[in-house]
Coordinates of C-alpha atoms in Angstrom, one line a residue:
X10 CA -6.5 -29.3 34.2
X11 CA -3.9 -31.7 32.8
X12 CA -6.6 -33.4 30.7
X13 CA -7.7 -30.0 29.3
X14 CA -4.2 -29.1 28.2
X15 CA -3.7 -32.5 26.6
X16 CA -6.9 -32.1 24.7
X17 CA -5.9 -28.6 23.5
X18 CA -2.6 -29.9 22.3
X19 CA -4.3 -32.7 20.4
X20 CA -6.7 -30.3 18.8
X21 CA -3.9 -28.0 17.7
X22 CA -1.9 -30.9 16.3
X23 CA -4.9 -31.9 14.2
X24 CA -5.7 -28.4 13.1
X25 CA -2.2 -27.1 12.2
X26 CA -1.4 -29.4 9.2
X27 CA -4.8 -28.8 7.7
X28 CA -4.4 -25.0 8.0
X29 CA -1.0 -25.0 6.4
X30 CA -2.2 -27.1 3.5
X31 CA -5.1 -24.8 2.9
X32 CA -2.8 -21.8 2.7
X33 CA -0.2 -23.1 0.3
X34 CA -1.4 -26.2 -1.2
X35 CA -1.0 -27.7 -4.7
X36 CA -3.8 -25.7 -6.1
X37 CA -2.1 -22.4 -5.3
X38 CA 1.1 -23.6 -6.9
X39 CA -0.8 -24.8 -10.0
X40 CA -2.6 -21.5 -10.3
X41 CA 0.6 -19.5 -9.8
X42 CA 2.3 -21.6 -12.5
X43 CA -0.5 -21.0 -14.9
X44 CA -0.3 -17.3 -14.3
X45 CA 3.4 -17.4 -15.0
X46 CA 2.8 -19.3 -18.2
X47 CA 0.2 -16.8 -19.3
X48 CA 2.5 -13.9 -18.7
X49 CA 5.4 -15.5 -20.5
X50 CA 3.3 -16.3 -23.5
X51 CA 1.9 -12.8 -23.7
X52 CA 5.4 -11.3 -23.4
X53 CA 6.8 -13.6 -26.1
X54 CA 3.9 -12.8 -28.5
X55 CA 4.3 -9.1 -27.9
X56 CA 8.0 -9.3 -28.8
X57 CA 7.3 -11.3 -32.0
X58 CA 4.4 -9.2 -33.2
X59 CA 5.7 -5.7 -33.0
X60 CA 4.6 -4.9 -29.4
X61 CA 8.1 -5.0 -27.9
X62 CA 8.0 -1.5 -26.5
X63 CA 4.8 -2.0 -24.5
X64 CA 6.0 -5.4 -23.3
X65 CA 9.2 -4.0 -21.9
X66 CA 7.3 -1.1 -20.3
X67 CA 5.0 -3.6 -18.5
X68 CA 8.1 -5.7 -17.6
X69 CA 9.8 -2.7 -15.9
X70 CA 6.7 -1.5 -14.1
X71 CA 6.0 -4.9 -12.6
X72 CA 9.7 -5.6 -11.7
X73 CA 9.8 -2.3 -9.8
X74 CA 6.5 -3.0 -8.0
X75 CA 7.1 -6.6 -6.9
X76 CA 10.7 -6.1 -6.0
X77 CA 9.6 -3.2 -3.8
X78 CA 6.9 -5.3 -2.1
X79 CA 9.3 -8.1 -1.4
X80 CA 12.2 -6.0 -0.1
X81 CA 9.9 -3.6 1.8
X82 CA 8.4 -6.5 3.8
X83 CA 11.9 -7.8 4.7
X84 CA 12.9 -4.3 5.8
X85 CA 9.7 -4.2 7.9
X86 CA 10.9 -7.4 9.7
X87 CA 14.3 -5.7 10.3
X88 CA 12.5 -2.6 11.6
X89 CA 10.6 -4.7 14.1
X90 CA 13.9 -5.8 15.6
X91 CA 15.2 -2.3 15.6
X92 CA 12.1 -1.1 17.5
X93 CA 12.1 -4.3 19.7
X94 CA 8.6 -5.2 18.6
X95 CA 7.1 -8.1 20.5
X96 CA 3.4 -7.4 20.0
X97 CA 2.7 -10.5 17.8
X98 CA 5.4 -13.0 18.9
X99 CA 7.4 -14.4 16.0
X100 CA 4.5 -14.3 13.4
X101 CA 5.0 -10.7 12.2
X102 CA 8.7 -11.5 11.5
X103 CA 7.8 -14.6 9.5
X104 CA 5.2 -12.6 7.7
X105 CA 7.7 -9.9 6.7
X106 CA 10.1 -12.5 5.5
X107 CA 7.6 -14.6 3.5
X108 CA 8.0 -12.7 0.2
X109 CA 11.8 -12.7 0.3
X110 CA 12.4 -15.5 -2.3
X111 CA 11.2 -13.1 -5.0
X112 CA 14.3 -11.0 -4.3
X113 CA 16.4 -13.5 -6.2
X114 CA 13.7 -13.9 -8.9
X115 CA 13.8 -10.1 -9.3
X116 CA 17.6 -10.1 -9.3
X117 CA 17.7 -12.4 -12.4
X118 CA 14.7 -10.6 -14.0
X119 CA 16.6 -7.3 -13.7
X120 CA 19.2 -8.5 -16.2
X121 CA 16.4 -9.3 -18.7
X122 CA 16.1 -5.5 -19.1
X123 CA 19.4 -5.6 -20.9
X124 CA 17.6 -7.1 -24.0
X125 CA 15.0 -4.3 -24.0
X126 CA 17.4 -1.4 -23.1
X127 CA 17.2 0.4 -26.4
X128 CA 13.3 0.5 -26.1
X129 CA 13.1 1.7 -22.5
X130 CA 16.2 3.8 -21.8
X131 CA 16.3 6.8 -24.2
X132 CA 19.9 7.6 -23.5
X133 CA 20.9 4.2 -25.1
X134 CA 20.0 5.4 -28.6
X135 CA 20.5 9.1 -27.9
X136 CA 23.5 9.4 -25.5
X137 CA 23.8 12.5 -23.3
X138 CA 27.4 13.6 -23.4
X139 CA 27.3 15.3 -20.0
X140 CA 26.0 12.2 -18.3
X141 CA 27.7 9.5 -20.4
X142 CA 30.0 8.6 -17.6
X143 CA 27.0 7.5 -15.5
X144 CA 24.3 6.7 -18.0
X145 CA 26.0 3.9 -20.0
X146 CA 24.8 0.3 -20.3
X147 CA 27.7 -1.6 -18.8
X148 CA 28.0 0.6 -15.7
X149 CA 24.3 0.7 -15.1
X150 CA 23.8 -3.0 -15.2
X151 CA 27.0 -3.6 -13.2
X152 CA 26.2 -1.2 -10.3
X153 CA 22.5 -2.0 -10.1
X154 CA 23.1 -5.8 -10.4
X155 CA 25.7 -5.7 -7.7
X156 CA 23.4 -3.5 -5.5
X157 CA 20.4 -5.9 -5.9
X158 CA 22.7 -9.0 -5.4
X159 CA 24.2 -7.5 -2.2
X160 CA 20.8 -6.5 -1.0
X161 CA 19.3 -10.0 -1.5
X162 CA 22.3 -11.7 0.1
X163 CA 22.2 -9.4 3.1
X164 CA 18.4 -10.0 3.4
X165 CA 18.8 -13.7 3.4
X166 CA 21.6 -13.6 5.9
X167 CA 19.3 -11.6 8.1
X168 CA 16.4 -14.0 7.6
X169 CA 18.5 -17.0 8.4
X170 CA 19.4 -15.5 11.8
X171 CA 15.9 -14.3 12.4
X172 CA 14.5 -17.8 12.0
X173 CA 17.1 -19.2 14.4
X174 CA 16.2 -20.3 18.0
X175 CA 17.8 -17.2 19.6
X176 CA 15.8 -14.7 17.7
X177 CA 12.6 -16.7 18.0
X178 CA 13.1 -17.0 21.8
X179 CA 13.5 -13.2 22.1
X180 CA 10.3 -12.5 20.1
X181 CA 8.2 -14.6 22.5
X182 CA 10.0 -13.9 25.8
X183 CA 8.4 -10.7 26.9
X184 CA 10.5 -10.2 30.0
X185 CA 13.2 -12.8 30.2
X186 CA 15.4 -11.7 27.2
X187 CA 16.1 -8.0 27.0
X188 CA 17.8 -7.8 23.5
X189 CA 17.8 -9.8 20.3
X190 CA 20.9 -11.8 19.4
X191 CA 24.0 -9.8 18.6
X192 CA 24.0 -11.0 14.9
X193 CA 20.5 -9.6 14.5
X194 CA 21.5 -6.3 16.0
X195 CA 24.2 -6.1 13.4
X196 CA 22.2 -7.4 10.4
X197 CA 18.9 -5.5 11.0
X198 CA 20.4 -2.0 10.7
X199 CA 22.7 -3.2 7.8
X200 CA 19.6 -4.3 5.9
X201 CA 17.8 -1.0 6.6
X202 CA 20.8 1.1 5.4
X203 CA 21.4 -1.0 2.3
X204 CA 17.7 -0.7 1.5
X205 CA 17.9 3.1 1.5
X206 CA 21.1 3.2 -0.6
X207 CA 20.2 0.4 -3.2
X208 CA 16.6 1.4 -3.8
X209 CA 17.6 5.1 -4.1
X210 CA 20.0 3.9 -6.8
X211 CA 17.3 1.8 -8.5
X212 CA 15.0 4.9 -8.4
X213 CA 17.6 7.1 -10.1
X214 CA 18.7 4.5 -12.7
X215 CA 15.4 2.7 -13.6
X216 CA 12.9 5.5 -13.2
X217 CA 14.6 8.9 -13.3
X218 CA 16.9 8.0 -16.2
X219 CA 13.8 7.3 -18.3
X220 CA 13.5 11.1 -18.4
X221 CA 17.3 11.8 -18.2
X222 CA 17.0 15.6 -18.1
X223 CA 14.8 15.5 -15.0
X224 CA 16.4 15.6 -11.5
X225 CA 15.1 15.5 -7.9
X226 CA 17.3 14.8 -4.9
X227 CA 14.3 13.6 -2.9
X228 CA 13.2 11.1 -5.4
X229 CA 15.2 8.2 -3.9
X230 CA 13.7 8.8 -0.5
X231 CA 10.2 8.9 -2.0
X232 CA 10.7 5.7 -4.0
X233 CA 12.0 3.5 -1.2
X234 CA 9.4 4.9 1.2
X235 CA 6.8 3.6 -1.2
X236 CA 8.5 0.2 -1.3
X237 CA 8.4 0.1 2.5
X238 CA 4.8 1.0 2.6
X239 CA 4.0 -1.6 -0.1
X240 CA 5.7 -4.3 2.0
X241 CA 3.7 -3.3 5.1
X242 CA 0.5 -3.2 3.1
X243 CA 1.1 -6.7 1.6
X244 CA 1.7 -8.0 5.1
X245 CA -1.6 -6.5 6.4
X246 CA -3.5 -7.9 3.4
X247 CA -2.0 -11.3 4.0
X248 CA -2.9 -11.2 7.7
X249 CA -6.5 -10.3 6.9
X250 CA -6.7 -13.2 4.4
X251 CA -5.0 -15.8 6.6
X252 CA -7.3 -14.8 9.6
X253 CA -10.2 -16.6 7.9
X254 CA -8.2 -19.3 6.0
X255 CA -6.3 -20.7 9.0
X256 CA -9.3 -21.4 11.1
X257 CA -9.5 -21.8 14.8
X258 CA -7.7 -19.5 17.3
X259 CA -4.9 -18.3 15.1
X260 CA -2.9 -15.1 15.9
X261 CA -4.7 -13.0 13.4
X262 CA -8.0 -13.4 15.2
X263 CA -6.4 -11.3 17.9
X264 CA -7.9 -7.8 17.3
X265 CA -4.9 -6.1 18.9
X266 CA -2.6 -7.7 16.3
X267 CA -4.8 -6.5 13.5
X268 CA -4.9 -3.1 15.1
X269 CA -1.1 -2.9 15.0
X270 CA -1.1 -3.7 11.3
X271 CA -3.7 -1.1 10.7
X272 CA -1.7 1.5 12.6
X273 CA 1.3 0.9 10.4
X274 CA -0.6 1.0 7.2
X275 CA -2.2 4.3 8.3
X276 CA 1.0 5.9 9.6
X277 CA 3.2 5.1 6.6
X278 CA 0.5 6.2 4.2
X279 CA 0.7 9.6 5.8
X280 CA 4.5 9.5 5.6
X281 CA 4.3 8.7 1.8
X282 CA 2.1 11.7 1.1
X283 CA 4.4 13.9 3.2
X284 CA 7.4 12.9 1.0
X285 CA 5.4 13.4 -2.1
X286 CA 4.3 16.9 -1.0
X287 CA 7.8 17.8 0.2
X288 CA 9.1 16.9 -3.3
X289 CA 6.3 18.6 -5.1
X290 CA 6.4 21.9 -3.2
X291 CA 10.1 22.4 -3.6
X292 CA 10.0 21.8 -7.3
X293 CA 6.9 23.8 -7.9
X294 CA 8.2 27.0 -6.1
X295 CA 11.7 26.5 -7.7
X296 CA 9.9 26.6 -11.0
X297 CA 12.9 25.3 -13.0
X298 CA 11.8 23.8 -16.4
X299 CA 14.2 20.8 -16.0
X300 CA 12.4 19.9 -12.7
X301 CA 8.8 20.9 -13.3
X302 CA 8.1 19.2 -16.6
X303 CA 8.1 15.7 -15.0
X304 CA 5.3 16.7 -12.6
X305 CA 3.4 18.8 -15.0
X306 CA 3.1 15.9 -17.5
X307 CA 1.6 13.6 -14.8
X308 CA -0.4 16.0 -12.7
X309 CA -1.8 18.6 -15.1
X310 CA -2.1 17.0 -18.6
X311 CA -4.4 14.3 -20.0
X312 CA -4.4 11.4 -20.1
X313 CA -2.2 11.0 -17.0
X314 CA -3.7 13.5 -14.5
X315 CA -6.7 11.3 -13.6
X316 CA -4.4 8.4 -12.9
X317 CA -2.2 10.6 -10.7
X318 CA -5.3 11.6 -8.7
X319 CA -6.3 7.9 -8.4
X320 CA -2.9 7.2 -6.9
X321 CA -3.5 9.8 -4.2
X322 CA -6.9 8.5 -3.5
X323 CA -5.9 4.8 -3.2
X324 CA -2.6 5.2 -1.4
X325 CA -3.4 8.1 1.0
X326 CA -7.0 9.3 1.0
X327 CA -8.8 5.9 1.5
X328 CA -6.3 4.6 4.2
X329 CA -6.5 8.0 6.0
X330 CA -10.3 8.1 6.0
X331 CA -11.1 4.4 6.4
X332 CA -8.5 3.6 9.2
X333 CA -9.1 6.7 11.3
X334 CA -10.9 4.8 14.1
X335 CA -9.6 2.0 16.2
X336 CA -12.5 -0.2 15.3
X337 CA -11.8 0.0 11.6
X338 CA -8.1 -0.9 12.1
X339 CA -9.2 -4.0 14.0
X340 CA -11.7 -5.0 11.4
X341 CA -10.1 -7.5 9.0
X342 CA -12.6 -6.8 6.2
X343 CA -11.9 -3.0 6.3
X344 CA -8.1 -3.5 6.8
X345 CA -7.9 -6.1 4.0
X346 CA -9.9 -4.0 1.6
X347 CA -7.8 -0.9 2.3
X348 CA -4.6 -2.9 1.9
X349 CA -5.8 -4.4 -1.4
X350 CA -6.7 -1.0 -2.8
X351 CA -3.5 0.5 -1.5
X352 CA -1.4 -2.2 -3.3
X353 CA -3.4 -1.5 -6.5
X354 CA -2.7 2.2 -6.0
X355 CA 1.0 1.6 -5.5
X356 CA 1.2 -0.5 -8.7
X357 CA -0.6 2.4 -10.5
X358 CA 1.9 4.8 -9.0
X359 CA 4.8 2.8 -10.5
X360 CA 3.0 2.8 -13.8
X361 CA 2.5 6.6 -13.7
X362 CA 6.2 7.1 -12.8
X363 CA 7.5 4.9 -15.7
X364 CA 5.2 4.9 -18.7
X365 CA 4.6 8.7 -19.4
X366 CA 8.4 9.0 -19.9
X367 CA 8.1 6.5 -22.7
X368 CA 4.5 7.0 -24.1
X369 CA 3.5 10.5 -23.2
X370 CA 0.3 11.0 -25.3
X371 CA -1.6 7.7 -24.6
X372 CA -2.1 5.1 -21.9
X373 CA -0.8 1.9 -23.3
X374 CA -2.7 -0.7 -21.3
X375 CA -4.4 -3.7 -22.8
X376 CA -4.4 -7.5 -22.7
X377 CA -0.6 -7.7 -23.1
X378 CA 0.2 -5.5 -20.2
X379 CA -2.5 -7.2 -18.0
X380 CA -1.2 -10.7 -18.8
X381 CA 2.4 -9.7 -18.2
X382 CA 1.3 -8.3 -14.8
X383 CA -0.5 -11.5 -14.0
X384 CA 2.7 -13.4 -14.8
X385 CA 4.7 -11.4 -12.4
X386 CA 2.0 -11.9 -9.7
X387 CA 2.2 -15.6 -10.3
X388 CA 6.0 -15.6 -9.8
X389 CA 5.6 -13.5 -6.7
X390 CA 2.9 -15.9 -5.2
X391 CA 4.8 -19.1 -6.2
X392 CA 8.0 -17.8 -4.5
X393 CA 6.0 -16.9 -1.4
X394 CA 4.6 -20.4 -0.8
X395 CA 7.3 -21.7 1.6
X396 CA 7.2 -18.4 3.6
X397 CA 3.4 -18.5 3.9
X398 CA 3.7 -22.0 5.3
X399 CA 6.1 -20.7 8.0
X400 CA 3.6 -17.8 8.7
X401 CA 0.8 -20.4 9.1
X402 CA 2.9 -22.5 11.5
X403 CA 3.8 -19.5 13.6
X404 CA 0.3 -18.1 13.7
X405 CA -1.3 -21.4 14.8
X406 CA 1.5 -22.4 17.3
X407 CA -0.2 -20.7 20.2
X408 CA 3.1 -19.1 21.4
X409 CA 2.8 -16.2 23.8
X410 CA 2.9 -12.7 22.4
X411 CA 3.7 -9.3 23.8
X412 CA 2.2 -7.7 26.9
X413 CA -0.1 -5.5 24.9
X414 CA -1.8 -8.4 23.1
X415 CA -5.3 -9.3 24.1

């Protein structure tokens, strides 16, 4: 028995460094760096050759999308503590925190919008007297910058405690430790409450103010719920990819763990469509022109209506139909495909929210927008490399998981 255990430890010691290297090696960093360079070059060329408007539109769409994914995943980790989730040991927590470094990247990129403000915020060149106290450049960048800075600082304080010995011991001790450390029980709800407040503010300022006449009190809820679902979906996609990349008996080969990721993707996809319908039905039956025009432009007029339908299909219909059964949720190919399509749908949803307010009669998408999006993806992946290493180490550590794990 002792000999078998020693052999298992030796095999794991040999396997783990190779697995980590395969996940976040030099090749990944080089590819991500090349993607960033491509995006920066495309952005610079667009600004210098008369395409500044479409460049700033793509900049805003990608900033909203990738910030939402990074912050939504951190909030998912906080939610695991709030619900006392031990179904996957410490690995789901490391997975939710892996994308967090992009929060600081996005914080600094947010201030880049200052240089394109006259092209993306119509109230800059045509001020609205009744809303001037709220919609003015200094106040918007001050309040949103402070909000994103506080959100990032709180997230990293939470992550620092989450990676500590006390929190890790709680995640893998199914019976011995009843509650997470006190600091986690303070920081996890703080991160969740800040997320709701700051991302509602971002929704109002960076999306709703693009059509400054429009108003919807539910829009903040709808927006940050989409961010949360994006984070969960990115985690499910990463789990499906790492399952094959890590090799051996890593945590993601456990079908119960994949089942739990599948249940979350399924459930919060339904929650997203619920919030969308709740917002839609109230505005539609209210039939007030200042509220309905935003939806009519996107849902009933070309060229935007097909894209709006595509969002519904990718974010709700496909996850709902494909993840209905337990077997599908446990299948990494099905779950990874649904998650990848869902993330594409959420990016498209951000595009449909932003761009029709600036370019109503055409879909401005070409090589410039594609390369800028690739640049943002490269920055997101490069910032996630250290976190993915931690995920790989946790997934291959062989630590015990919750009672419901197989």
